[in-house]
PDB file of C-alpha atoms in Angstrom:
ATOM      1  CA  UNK F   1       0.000   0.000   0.000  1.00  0.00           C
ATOM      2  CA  UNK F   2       1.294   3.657  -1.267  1.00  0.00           C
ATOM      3  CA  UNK F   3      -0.462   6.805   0.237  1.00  0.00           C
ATOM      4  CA  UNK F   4      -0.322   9.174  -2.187  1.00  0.00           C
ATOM      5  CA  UNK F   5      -1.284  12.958  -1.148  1.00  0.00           C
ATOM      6  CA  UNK F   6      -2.308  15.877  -3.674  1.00  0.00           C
ATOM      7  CA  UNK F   7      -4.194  13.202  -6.139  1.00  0.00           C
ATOM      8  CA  UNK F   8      -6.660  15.537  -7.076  1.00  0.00           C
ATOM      9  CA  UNK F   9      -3.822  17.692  -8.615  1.00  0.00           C
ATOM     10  CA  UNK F  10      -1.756  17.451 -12.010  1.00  0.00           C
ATOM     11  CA  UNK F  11       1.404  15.125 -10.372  1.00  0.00           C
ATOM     12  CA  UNK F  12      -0.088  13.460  -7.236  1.00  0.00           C
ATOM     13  CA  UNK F  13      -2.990  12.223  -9.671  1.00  0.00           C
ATOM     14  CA  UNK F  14      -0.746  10.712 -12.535  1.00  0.00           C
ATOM     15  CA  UNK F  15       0.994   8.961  -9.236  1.00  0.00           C
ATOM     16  CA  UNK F  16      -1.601   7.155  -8.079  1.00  0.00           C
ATOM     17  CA  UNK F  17      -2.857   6.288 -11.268  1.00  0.00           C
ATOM     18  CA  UNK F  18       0.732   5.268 -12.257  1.00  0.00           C
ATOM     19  CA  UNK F  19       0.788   3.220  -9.260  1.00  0.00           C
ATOM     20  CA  UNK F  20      -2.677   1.559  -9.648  1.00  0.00           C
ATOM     21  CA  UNK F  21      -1.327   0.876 -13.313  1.00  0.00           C
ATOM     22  CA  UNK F  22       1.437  -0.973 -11.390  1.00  0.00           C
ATOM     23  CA  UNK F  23      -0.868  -3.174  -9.491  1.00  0.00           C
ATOM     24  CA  UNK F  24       0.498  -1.656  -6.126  1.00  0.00           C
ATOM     25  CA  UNK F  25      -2.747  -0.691  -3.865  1.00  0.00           C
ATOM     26  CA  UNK F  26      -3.412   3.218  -3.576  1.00  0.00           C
ATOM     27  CA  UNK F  27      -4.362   4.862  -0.557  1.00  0.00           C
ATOM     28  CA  UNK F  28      -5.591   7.960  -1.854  1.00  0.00           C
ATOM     29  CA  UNK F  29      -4.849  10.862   0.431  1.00  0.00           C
ATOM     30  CA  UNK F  30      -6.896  14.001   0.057  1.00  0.00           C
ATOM     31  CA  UNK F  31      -8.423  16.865   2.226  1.00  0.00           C
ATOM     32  CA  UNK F  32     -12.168  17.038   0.592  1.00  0.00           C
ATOM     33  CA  UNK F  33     -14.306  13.857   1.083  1.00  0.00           C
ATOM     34  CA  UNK F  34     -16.310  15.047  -1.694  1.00  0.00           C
ATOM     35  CA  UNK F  35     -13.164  14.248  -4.051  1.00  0.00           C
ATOM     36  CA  UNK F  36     -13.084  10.759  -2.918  1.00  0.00           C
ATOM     37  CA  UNK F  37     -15.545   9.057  -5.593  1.00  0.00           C
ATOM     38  CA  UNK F  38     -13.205   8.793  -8.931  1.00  0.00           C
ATOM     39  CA  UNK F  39     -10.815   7.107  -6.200  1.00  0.00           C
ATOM     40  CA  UNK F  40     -13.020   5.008  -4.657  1.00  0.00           C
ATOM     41  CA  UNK F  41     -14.352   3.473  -7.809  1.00  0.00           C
ATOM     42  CA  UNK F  42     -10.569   2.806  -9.183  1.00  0.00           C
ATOM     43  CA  UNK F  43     -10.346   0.745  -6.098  1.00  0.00           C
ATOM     44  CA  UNK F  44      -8.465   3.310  -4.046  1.00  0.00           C
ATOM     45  CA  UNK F  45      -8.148   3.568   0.179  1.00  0.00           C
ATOM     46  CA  UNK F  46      -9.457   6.805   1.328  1.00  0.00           C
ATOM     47  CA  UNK F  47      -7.694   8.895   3.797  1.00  0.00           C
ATOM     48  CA  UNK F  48      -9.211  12.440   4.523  1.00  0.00           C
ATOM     49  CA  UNK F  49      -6.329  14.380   6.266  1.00  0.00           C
ATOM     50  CA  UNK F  50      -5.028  18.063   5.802  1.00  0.00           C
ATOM     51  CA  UNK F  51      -1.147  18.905   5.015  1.00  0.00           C
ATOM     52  CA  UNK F  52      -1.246  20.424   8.588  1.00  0.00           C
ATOM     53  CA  UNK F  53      -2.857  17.619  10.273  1.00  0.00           C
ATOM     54  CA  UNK F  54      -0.323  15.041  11.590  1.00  0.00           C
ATOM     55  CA  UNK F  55      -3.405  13.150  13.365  1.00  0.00           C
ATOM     56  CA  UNK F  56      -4.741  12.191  10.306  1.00  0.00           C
ATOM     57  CA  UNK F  57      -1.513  12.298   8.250  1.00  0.00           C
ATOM     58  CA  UNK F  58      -0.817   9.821  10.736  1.00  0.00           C
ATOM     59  CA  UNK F  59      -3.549   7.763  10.243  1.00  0.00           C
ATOM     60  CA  UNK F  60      -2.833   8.322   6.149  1.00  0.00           C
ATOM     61  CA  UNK F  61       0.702   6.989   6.483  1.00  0.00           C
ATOM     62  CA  UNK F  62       0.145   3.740   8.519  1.00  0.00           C
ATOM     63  CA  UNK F  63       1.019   0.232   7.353  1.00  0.00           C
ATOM     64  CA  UNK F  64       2.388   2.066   4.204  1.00  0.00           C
ATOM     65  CA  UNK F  65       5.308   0.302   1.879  1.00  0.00           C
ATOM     66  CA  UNK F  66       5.839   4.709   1.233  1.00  0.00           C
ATOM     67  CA  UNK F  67       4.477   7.743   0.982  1.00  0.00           C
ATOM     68  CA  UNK F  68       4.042  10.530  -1.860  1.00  0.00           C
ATOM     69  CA  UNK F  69       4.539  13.714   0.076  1.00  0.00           C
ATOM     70  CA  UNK F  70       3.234  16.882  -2.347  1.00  0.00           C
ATOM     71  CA  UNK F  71       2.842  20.105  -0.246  1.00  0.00           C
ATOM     72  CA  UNK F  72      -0.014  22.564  -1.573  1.00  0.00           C
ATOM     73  CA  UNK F  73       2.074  25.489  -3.538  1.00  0.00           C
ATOM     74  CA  UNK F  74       2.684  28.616  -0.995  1.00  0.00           C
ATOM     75  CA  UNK F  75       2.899  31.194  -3.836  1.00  0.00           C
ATOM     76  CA  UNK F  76       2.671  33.810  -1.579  1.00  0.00           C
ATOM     77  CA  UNK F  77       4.097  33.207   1.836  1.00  0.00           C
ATOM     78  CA  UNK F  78       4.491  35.728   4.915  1.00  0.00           C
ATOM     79  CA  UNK F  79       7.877  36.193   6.116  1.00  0.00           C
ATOM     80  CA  UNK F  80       9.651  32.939   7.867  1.00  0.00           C
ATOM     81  CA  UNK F  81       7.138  30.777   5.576  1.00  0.00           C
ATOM     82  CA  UNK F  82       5.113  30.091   8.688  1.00  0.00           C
ATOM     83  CA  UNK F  83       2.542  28.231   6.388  1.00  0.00           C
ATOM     84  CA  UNK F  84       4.992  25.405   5.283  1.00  0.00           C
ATOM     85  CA  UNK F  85       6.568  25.255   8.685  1.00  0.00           C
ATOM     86  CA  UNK F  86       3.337  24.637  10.034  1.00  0.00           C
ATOM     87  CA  UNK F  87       2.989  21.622   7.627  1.00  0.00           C
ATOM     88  CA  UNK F  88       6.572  20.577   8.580  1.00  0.00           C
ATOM     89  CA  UNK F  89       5.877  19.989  12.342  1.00  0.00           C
ATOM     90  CA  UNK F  90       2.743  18.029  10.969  1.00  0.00           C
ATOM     91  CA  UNK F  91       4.405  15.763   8.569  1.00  0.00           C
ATOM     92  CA  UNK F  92       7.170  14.795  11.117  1.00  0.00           C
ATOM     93  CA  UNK F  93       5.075  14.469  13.917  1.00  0.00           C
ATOM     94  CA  UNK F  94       3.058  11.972  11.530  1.00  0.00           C
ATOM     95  CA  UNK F  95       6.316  10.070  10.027  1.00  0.00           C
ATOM     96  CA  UNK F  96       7.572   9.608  13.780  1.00  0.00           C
ATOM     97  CA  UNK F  97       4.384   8.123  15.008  1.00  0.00           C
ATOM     98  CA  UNK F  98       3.076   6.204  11.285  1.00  0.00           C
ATOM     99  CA  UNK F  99       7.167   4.916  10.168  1.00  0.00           C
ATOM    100  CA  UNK F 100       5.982   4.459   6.329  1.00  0.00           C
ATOM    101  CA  UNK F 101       8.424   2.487   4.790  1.00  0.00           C
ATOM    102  CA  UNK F 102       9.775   5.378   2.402  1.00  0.00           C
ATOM    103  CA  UNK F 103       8.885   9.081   2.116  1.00  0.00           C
ATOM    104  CA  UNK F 104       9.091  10.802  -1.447  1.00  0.00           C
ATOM    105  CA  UNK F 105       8.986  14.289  -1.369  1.00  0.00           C
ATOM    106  CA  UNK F 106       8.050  16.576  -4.457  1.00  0.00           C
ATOM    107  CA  UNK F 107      10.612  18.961  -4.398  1.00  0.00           C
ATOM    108  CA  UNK F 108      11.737  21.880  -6.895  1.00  0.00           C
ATOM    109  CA  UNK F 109      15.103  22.429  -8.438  1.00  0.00           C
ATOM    110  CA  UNK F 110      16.711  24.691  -6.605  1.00  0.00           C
ATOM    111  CA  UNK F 111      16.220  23.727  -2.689  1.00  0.00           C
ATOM    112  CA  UNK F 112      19.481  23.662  -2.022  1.00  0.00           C
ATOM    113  CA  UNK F 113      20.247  27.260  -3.008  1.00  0.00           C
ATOM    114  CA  UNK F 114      20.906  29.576   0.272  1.00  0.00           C
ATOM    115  CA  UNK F 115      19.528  32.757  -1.805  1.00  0.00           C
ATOM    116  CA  UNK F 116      16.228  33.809  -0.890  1.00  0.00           C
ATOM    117  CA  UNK F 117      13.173  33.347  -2.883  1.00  0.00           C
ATOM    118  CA  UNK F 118       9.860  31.302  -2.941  1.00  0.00           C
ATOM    119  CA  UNK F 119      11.645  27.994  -3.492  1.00  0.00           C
ATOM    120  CA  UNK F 120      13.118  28.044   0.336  1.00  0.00           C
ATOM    121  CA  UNK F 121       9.507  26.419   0.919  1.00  0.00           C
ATOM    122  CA  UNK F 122      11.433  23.017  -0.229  1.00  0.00           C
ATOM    123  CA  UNK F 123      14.744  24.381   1.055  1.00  0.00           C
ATOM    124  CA  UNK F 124      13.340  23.862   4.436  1.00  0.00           C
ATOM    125  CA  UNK F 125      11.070  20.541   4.231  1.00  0.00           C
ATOM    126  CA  UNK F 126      14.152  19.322   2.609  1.00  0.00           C
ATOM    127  CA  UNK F 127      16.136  20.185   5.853  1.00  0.00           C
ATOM    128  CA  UNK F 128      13.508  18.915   8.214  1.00  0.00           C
ATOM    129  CA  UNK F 129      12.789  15.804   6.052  1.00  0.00           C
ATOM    130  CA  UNK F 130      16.852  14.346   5.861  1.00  0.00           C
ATOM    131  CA  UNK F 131      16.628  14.260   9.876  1.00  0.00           C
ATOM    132  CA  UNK F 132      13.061  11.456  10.020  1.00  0.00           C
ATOM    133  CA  UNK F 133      13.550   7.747  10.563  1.00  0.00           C
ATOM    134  CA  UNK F 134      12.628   6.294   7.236  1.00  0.00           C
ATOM    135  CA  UNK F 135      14.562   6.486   3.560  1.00  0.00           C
ATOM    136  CA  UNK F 136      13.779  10.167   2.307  1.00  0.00           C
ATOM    137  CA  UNK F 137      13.692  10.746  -0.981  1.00  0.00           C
ATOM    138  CA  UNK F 138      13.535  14.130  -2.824  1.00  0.00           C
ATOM    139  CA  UNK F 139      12.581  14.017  -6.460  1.00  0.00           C
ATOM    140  CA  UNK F 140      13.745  18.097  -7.578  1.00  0.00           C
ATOM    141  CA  UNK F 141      11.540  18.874 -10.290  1.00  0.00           C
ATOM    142  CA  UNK F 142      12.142  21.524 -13.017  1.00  0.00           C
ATOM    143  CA  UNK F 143      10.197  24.622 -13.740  1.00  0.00           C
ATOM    144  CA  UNK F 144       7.002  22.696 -14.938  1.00  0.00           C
ATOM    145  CA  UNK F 145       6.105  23.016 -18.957  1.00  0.00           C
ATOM    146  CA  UNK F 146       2.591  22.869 -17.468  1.00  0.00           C
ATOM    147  CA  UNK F 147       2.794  26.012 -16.656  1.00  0.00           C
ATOM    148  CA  UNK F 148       2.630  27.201 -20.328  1.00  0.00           C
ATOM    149  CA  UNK F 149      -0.782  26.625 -19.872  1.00  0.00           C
ATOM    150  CA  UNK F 150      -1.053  29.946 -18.390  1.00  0.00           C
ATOM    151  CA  UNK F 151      -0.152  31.630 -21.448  1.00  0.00           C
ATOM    152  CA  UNK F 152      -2.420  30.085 -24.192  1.00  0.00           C
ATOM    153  CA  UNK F 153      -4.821  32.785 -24.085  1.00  0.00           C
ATOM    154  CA  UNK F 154      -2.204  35.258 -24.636  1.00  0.00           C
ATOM    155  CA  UNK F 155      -0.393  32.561 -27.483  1.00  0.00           C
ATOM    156  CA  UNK F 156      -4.139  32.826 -29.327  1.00  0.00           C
ATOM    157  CA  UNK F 157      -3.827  36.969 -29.417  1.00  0.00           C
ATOM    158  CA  UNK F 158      -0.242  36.715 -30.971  1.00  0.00           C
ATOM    159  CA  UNK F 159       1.658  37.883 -28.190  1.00  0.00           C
ATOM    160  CA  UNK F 160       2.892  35.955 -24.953  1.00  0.00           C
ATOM    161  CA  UNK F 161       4.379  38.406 -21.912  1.00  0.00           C
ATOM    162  CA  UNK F 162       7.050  36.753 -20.315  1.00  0.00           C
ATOM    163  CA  UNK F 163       8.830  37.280 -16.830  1.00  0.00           C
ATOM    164  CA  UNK F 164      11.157  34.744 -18.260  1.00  0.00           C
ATOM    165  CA  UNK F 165      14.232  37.142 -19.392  1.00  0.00           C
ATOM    166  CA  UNK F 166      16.223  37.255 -21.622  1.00  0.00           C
ATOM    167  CA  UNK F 167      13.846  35.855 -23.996  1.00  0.00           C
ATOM    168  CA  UNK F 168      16.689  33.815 -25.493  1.00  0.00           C
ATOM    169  CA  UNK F 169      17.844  32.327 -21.885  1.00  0.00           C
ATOM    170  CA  UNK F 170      17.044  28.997 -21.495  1.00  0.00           C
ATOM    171  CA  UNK F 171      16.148  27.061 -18.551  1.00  0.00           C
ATOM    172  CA  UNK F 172      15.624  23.664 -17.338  1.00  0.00           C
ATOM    173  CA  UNK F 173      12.236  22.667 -17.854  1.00  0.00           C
ATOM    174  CA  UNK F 174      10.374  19.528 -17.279  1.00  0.00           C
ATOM    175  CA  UNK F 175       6.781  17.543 -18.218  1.00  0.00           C
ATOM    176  CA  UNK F 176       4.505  16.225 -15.201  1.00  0.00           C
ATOM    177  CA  UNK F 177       4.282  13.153 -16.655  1.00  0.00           C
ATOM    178  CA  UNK F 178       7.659  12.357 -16.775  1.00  0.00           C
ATOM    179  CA  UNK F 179       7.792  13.786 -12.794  1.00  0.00           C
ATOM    180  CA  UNK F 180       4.958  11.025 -12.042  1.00  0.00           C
ATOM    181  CA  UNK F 181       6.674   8.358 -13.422  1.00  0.00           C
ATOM    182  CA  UNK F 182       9.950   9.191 -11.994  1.00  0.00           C
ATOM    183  CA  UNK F 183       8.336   9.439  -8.762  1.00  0.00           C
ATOM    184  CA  UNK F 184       6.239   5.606  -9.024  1.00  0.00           C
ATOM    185  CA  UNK F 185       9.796   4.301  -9.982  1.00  0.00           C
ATOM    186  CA  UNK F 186      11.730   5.859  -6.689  1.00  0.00           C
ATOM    187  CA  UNK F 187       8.411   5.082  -3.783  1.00  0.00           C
ATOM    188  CA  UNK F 188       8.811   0.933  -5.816  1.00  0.00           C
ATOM    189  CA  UNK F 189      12.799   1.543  -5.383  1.00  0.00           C
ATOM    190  CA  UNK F 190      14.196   0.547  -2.077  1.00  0.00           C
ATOM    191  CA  UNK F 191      17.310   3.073  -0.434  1.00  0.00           C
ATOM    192  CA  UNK F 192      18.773   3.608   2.963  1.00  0.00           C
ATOM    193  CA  UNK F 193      19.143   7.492   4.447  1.00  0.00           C
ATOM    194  CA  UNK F 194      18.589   9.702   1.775  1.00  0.00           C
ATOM    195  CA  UNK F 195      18.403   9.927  -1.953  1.00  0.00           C
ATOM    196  CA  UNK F 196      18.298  12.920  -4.203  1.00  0.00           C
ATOM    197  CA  UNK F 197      16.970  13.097  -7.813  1.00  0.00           C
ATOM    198  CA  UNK F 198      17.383  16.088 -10.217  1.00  0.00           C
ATOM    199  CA  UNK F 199      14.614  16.049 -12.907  1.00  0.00           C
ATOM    200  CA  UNK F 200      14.856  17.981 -16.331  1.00  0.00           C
ATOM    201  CA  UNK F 201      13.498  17.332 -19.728  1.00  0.00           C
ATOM    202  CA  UNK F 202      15.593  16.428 -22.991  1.00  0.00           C
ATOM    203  CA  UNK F 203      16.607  19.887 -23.280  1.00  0.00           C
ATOM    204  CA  UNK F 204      16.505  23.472 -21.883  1.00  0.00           C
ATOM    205  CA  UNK F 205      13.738  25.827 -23.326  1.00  0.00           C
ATOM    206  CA  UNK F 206      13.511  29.537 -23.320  1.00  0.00           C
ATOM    207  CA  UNK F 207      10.435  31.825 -23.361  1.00  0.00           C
ATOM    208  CA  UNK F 208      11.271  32.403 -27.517  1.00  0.00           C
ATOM    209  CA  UNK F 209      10.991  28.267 -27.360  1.00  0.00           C
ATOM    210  CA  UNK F 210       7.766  28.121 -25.915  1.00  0.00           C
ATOM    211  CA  UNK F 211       6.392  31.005 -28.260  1.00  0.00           C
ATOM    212  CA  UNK F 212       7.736  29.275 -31.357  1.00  0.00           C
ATOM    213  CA  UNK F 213       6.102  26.087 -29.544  1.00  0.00           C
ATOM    214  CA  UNK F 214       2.762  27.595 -29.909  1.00  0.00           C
ATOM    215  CA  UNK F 215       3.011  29.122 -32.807  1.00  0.00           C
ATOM    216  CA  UNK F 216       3.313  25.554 -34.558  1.00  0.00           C
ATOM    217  CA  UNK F 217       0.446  24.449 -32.848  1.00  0.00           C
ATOM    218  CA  UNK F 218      -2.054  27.328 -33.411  1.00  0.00           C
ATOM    219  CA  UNK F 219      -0.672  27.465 -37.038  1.00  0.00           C
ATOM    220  CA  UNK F 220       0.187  31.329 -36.649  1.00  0.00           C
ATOM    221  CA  UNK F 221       2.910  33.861 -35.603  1.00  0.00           C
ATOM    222  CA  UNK F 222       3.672  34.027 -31.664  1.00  0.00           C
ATOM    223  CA  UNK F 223       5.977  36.534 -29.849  1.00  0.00           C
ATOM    224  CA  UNK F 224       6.732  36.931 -26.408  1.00  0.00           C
ATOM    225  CA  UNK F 225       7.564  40.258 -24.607  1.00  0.00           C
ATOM    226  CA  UNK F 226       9.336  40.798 -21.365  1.00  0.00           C
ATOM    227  CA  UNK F 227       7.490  42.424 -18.567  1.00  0.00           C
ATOM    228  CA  UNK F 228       9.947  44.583 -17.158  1.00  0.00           C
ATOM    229  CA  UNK F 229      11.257  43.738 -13.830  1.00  0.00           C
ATOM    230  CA  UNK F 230      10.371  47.642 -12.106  1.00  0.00           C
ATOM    231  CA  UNK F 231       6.547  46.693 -12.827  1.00  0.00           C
ATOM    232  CA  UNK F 232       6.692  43.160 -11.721  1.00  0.00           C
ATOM    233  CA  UNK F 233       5.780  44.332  -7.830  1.00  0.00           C
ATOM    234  CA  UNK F 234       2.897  46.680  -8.303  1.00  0.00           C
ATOM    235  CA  UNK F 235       1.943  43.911 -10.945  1.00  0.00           C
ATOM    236  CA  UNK F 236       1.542  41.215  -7.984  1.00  0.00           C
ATOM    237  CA  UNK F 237       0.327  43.533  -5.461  1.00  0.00           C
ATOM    238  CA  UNK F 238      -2.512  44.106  -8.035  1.00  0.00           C
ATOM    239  CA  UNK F 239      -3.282  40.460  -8.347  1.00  0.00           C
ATOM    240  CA  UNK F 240      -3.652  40.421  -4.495  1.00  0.00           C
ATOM    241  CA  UNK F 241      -0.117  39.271  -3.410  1.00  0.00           C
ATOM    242  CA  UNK F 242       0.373  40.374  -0.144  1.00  0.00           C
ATOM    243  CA  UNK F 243       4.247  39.464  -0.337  1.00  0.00           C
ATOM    244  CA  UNK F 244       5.611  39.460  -3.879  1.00  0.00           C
ATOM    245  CA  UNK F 245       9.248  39.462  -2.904  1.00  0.00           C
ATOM    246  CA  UNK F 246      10.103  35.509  -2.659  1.00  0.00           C
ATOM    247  CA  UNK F 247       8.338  35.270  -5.785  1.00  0.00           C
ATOM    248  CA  UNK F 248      10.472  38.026  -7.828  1.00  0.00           C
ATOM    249  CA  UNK F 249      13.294  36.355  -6.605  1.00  0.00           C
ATOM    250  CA  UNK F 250      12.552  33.001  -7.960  1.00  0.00           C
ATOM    251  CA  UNK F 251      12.054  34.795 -11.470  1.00  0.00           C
ATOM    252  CA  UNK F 252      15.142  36.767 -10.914  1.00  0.00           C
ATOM    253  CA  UNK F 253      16.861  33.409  -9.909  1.00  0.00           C
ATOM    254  CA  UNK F 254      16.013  31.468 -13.297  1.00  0.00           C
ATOM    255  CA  UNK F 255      16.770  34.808 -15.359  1.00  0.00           C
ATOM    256  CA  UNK F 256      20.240  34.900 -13.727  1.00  0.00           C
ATOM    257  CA  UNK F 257      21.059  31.641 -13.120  1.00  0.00           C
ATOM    258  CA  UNK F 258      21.632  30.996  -9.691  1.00  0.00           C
ATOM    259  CA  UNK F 259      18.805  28.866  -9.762  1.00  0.00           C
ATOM    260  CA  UNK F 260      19.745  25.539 -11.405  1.00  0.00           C
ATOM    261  CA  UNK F 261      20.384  21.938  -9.922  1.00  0.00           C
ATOM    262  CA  UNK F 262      22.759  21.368  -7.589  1.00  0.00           C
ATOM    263  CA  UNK F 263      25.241  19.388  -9.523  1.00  0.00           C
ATOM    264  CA  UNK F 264      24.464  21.202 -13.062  1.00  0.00           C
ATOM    265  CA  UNK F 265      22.991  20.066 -15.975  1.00  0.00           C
ATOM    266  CA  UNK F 266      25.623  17.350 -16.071  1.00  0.00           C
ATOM    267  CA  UNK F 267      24.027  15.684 -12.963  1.00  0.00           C
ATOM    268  CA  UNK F 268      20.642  15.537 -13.701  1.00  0.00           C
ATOM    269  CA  UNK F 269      17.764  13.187 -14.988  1.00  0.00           C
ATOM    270  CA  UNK F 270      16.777  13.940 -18.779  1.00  0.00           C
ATOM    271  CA  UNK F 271      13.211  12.665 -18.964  1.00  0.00           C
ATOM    272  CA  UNK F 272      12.032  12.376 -22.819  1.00  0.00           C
ATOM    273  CA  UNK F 273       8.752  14.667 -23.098  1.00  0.00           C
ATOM    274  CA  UNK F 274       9.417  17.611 -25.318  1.00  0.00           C
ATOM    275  CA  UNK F 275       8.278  20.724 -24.669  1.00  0.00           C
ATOM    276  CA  UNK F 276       6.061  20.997 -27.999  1.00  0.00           C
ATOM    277  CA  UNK F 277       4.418  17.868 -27.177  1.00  0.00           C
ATOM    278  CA  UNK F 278       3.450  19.288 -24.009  1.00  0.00           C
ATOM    279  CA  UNK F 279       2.115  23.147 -25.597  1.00  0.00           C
ATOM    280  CA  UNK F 280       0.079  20.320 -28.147  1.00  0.00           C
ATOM    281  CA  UNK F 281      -1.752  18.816 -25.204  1.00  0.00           C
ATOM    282  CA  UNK F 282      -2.281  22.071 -23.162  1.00  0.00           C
ATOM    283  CA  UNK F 283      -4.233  23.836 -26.370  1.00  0.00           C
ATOM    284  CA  UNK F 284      -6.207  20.542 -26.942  1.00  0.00           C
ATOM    285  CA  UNK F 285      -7.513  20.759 -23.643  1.00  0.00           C
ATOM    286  CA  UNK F 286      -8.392  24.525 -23.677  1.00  0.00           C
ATOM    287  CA  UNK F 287     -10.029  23.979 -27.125  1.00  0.00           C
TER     288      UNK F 287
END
């Protein structure tokens, strides 16, 4: 039996599924009951528990072979990222008291970097996480080509505005799918202490890439634009960020290139999804 938490999103679903499709049982680990059905009808254990909830996480992780740990995104967190420490006491508390067999956490590249910005969220659970009594293992994911999806309305008008910058400057990028699988592979893997993984696609993309991505799909011309970096703050605050600065640091951290994995591009995973494949799927399903 796996738990698997964040199924109802775009990687802890494609886990579960890609464990079911292993014949390994699924307990499905989510914090709305009224989610449960699809699960329950695939055959999936149901365990209702919160991120901040180490009774129930508890509960979740017990008599578990391992454990898919995926922490709900903090895109804007108050200062000493009291939100994800919160979730840190709970997750330990419930790892002391449940001992899964293995723990694999969903991290981001970057963690290890000292720099502030909005990726110290899996700085710290990284930290916390090395210190449990069970195999930890971190899977550091690459800036998601997912998140393309936010720009297809923009790719249909012509033009695609980028905080990505330079335009040119590429940076490792990589497809959920390819994170899911990675991630069945390592909880079915067995390890002692703990075991880091550096995930990136076949290639490094830049925000020209995925413009001239979606210009082959939507069969017309696509160009991106920076947004310049003295707007990107009143920007944010607009959108009803409270505290933009971790997250302009991030940016500023791919755009510079202090964010990257910890060993390079020579020391990481290359997964095989291309970014066009990915832009191909994200405008199907927004058709």
């Amino acid at each position: 039996m796996y738990a698997v938490m964040g199924v109802t999103g775009q990687v802890g679903g494609q886990v579960a599924n890609g464990l079911l499709a292993a014949g390994q049982r699924v307990r499905a680990v989510l914090r709305d009951e009224a989610k449960a059905g699809p699960w329950i009808e695939r055959g999936c254990g149901i365990a209702i528990a919160g991120s901040d909830d180490a009774d129930a996480l508890a509960t979740a992780f017990e008599g578990t072979e391992g454990v898919f740990l995926m922490i709900p995104p903090d895109y804007d967190p108050a200062p000493g990222f009291p939100a994800v420490q919160k979730v840190i006491a709970a997750v330990s508390r419930a790892v002391e008291a449940a001992r899964p067999g293995k723990l694999v956490f969903l991290s981001t590249v970057g963690a290890h970097v000292e720099e502030f910005s909005l990726l110290n969220n899996s700085r710290l659970v990284e930290s916390a996480l090395r210190n449990l009594p069970v195999p930890t293992g971190f899977v550091r994911a690459a800036w998601f080509m997912e998140n393309a999806s936010w720009d297809v309305a923009a790719a249909r008008t012509g033009v695609i505005p980028s905080f990505l910058q330079p335009l040119d400057h590429p940076i490792p990028m990589v497809a959920t799918a390819d994170i899911a699988r990675t991630i069945v592979a390592t909880l079915q893997d067995q390890w002692q202490g703990t075991r880091v993984i550096e995930l990136e696609g076949p290639q490094r993309y830049s925000a020209i890439d995925i413009a001239n991505g979606f210009a082959a799909v939507l069969g017309h011309p696509v160009r991106t634009e920076p947004v310049p970096r003295d707007t990107w703050k009143p920007l944010f605050l607009t959108q009803g960020m409270q505290h933009p600065e971790p997250r302009m640091r991030m940016l500023d951290g791919f755009n510079e290139g202090w964010i990257d994995f910890e060993h390079g591009p020579s020391g990481s995973l290359k997964a095989a999804t291309t970014l066009d494949s990915v832009l191909r799927r994200v405008v199907e399903r927004s058709s």
